[in-house]
Amino acid sequence: MHGKLAHRALLALIPVGLLTTASLALSAMNQAPAPIPFIPPAEQAAEVTEPAPPPAPQARTVKPPVAQAERVVQPEQTVAQATEDPAMTEITKIAEEPLPELVVDKTPLTRALVELDRAVEQAKLAVTALDGGSQERYIQETINLLAGFGDASFRPLAPSASAESYKGVRPLLIEARVVREAAEVQWIASVQQQLEARSRKLAEIAQATGANGGTVAAPAPASAPVDLHAAVGPAGVLGTRGVRPEEQATEVVSQALRQAAEALKMVNGAATDQAAAAMEAVVRRLEVARKIVQIAIDR
């Protein structure tokens, strides 16, 4: 009887124990800590081995030593004092004074160019002439225009022929050369006077500065000095190294004159091919002379 009662009490206590155990389990689950996140091994190693980058250094402005050296060697005050030196200013002004220009009267050259154009036209007509009379007349007119009224080869073809209407290319070129030589002689004299005056002024400034206990250094010339001895030609006048354009043109015109005189002898009552060929050569020579005269005008 008592054994059955104990057995029944035991069976009654089993559910109570199960409920108590379940209640304790639920209470432990509610009080569990937050789960720890999973970190891969590679990331853990990176976090341990890679230190944080250091902060970037601040940029500093450093002046180059050259600028400091220049400021020490040549202060601004010294430069200002040098520029305000009246002696130095006067020397610079004298050294920069321009030399006189060579001025040549080119009127004879321009007239020679006009006469050359007329002579070329007459020579071309002599080349295309169909009869001996026309060819002879055109050749003679070419000679008259080249030689001029006072030349021995001049033959007037009209009563109105005069020294004024036939100045002649060759005489005009000779006149142009003489005019240029006179202008060059005058130019050389002017340059020499200016150079001598410049030397005297510089010497006076140097003497006055030395008397006051100062020193003035002569400035470098703005241009190369004029070597008059190298510029003067054999005739004692300034010219190019060789023959002047006026002289070159005169020589070419003289050759054309001789060739035209030979062509005139080839005309025998009728126009000849030999005279036409000779006048073609005269035209070519006169074209060359015209270019040379233009060069002389443009100088």
CSV table of C-alpha atoms in Angstrom, one decimal, residues 70 97 105 235 265 277 290:
chain,number,residue,atom,x,y,z
A,70,GLU,CA,72.1,88.1,-56.3
A,97,GLU,CA,73.9,108.4,-81.3
A,105,ASP,CA,70.4,111.7,-105.8
A,235,ALA,CA,89.5,105.3,-106.3
A,265,LYS,CA,76.4,96.7,-141.0
A,277,ALA,CA,69.6,87.6,-134.6
A,290,ARG,CA,67.6,97.2,-116.8
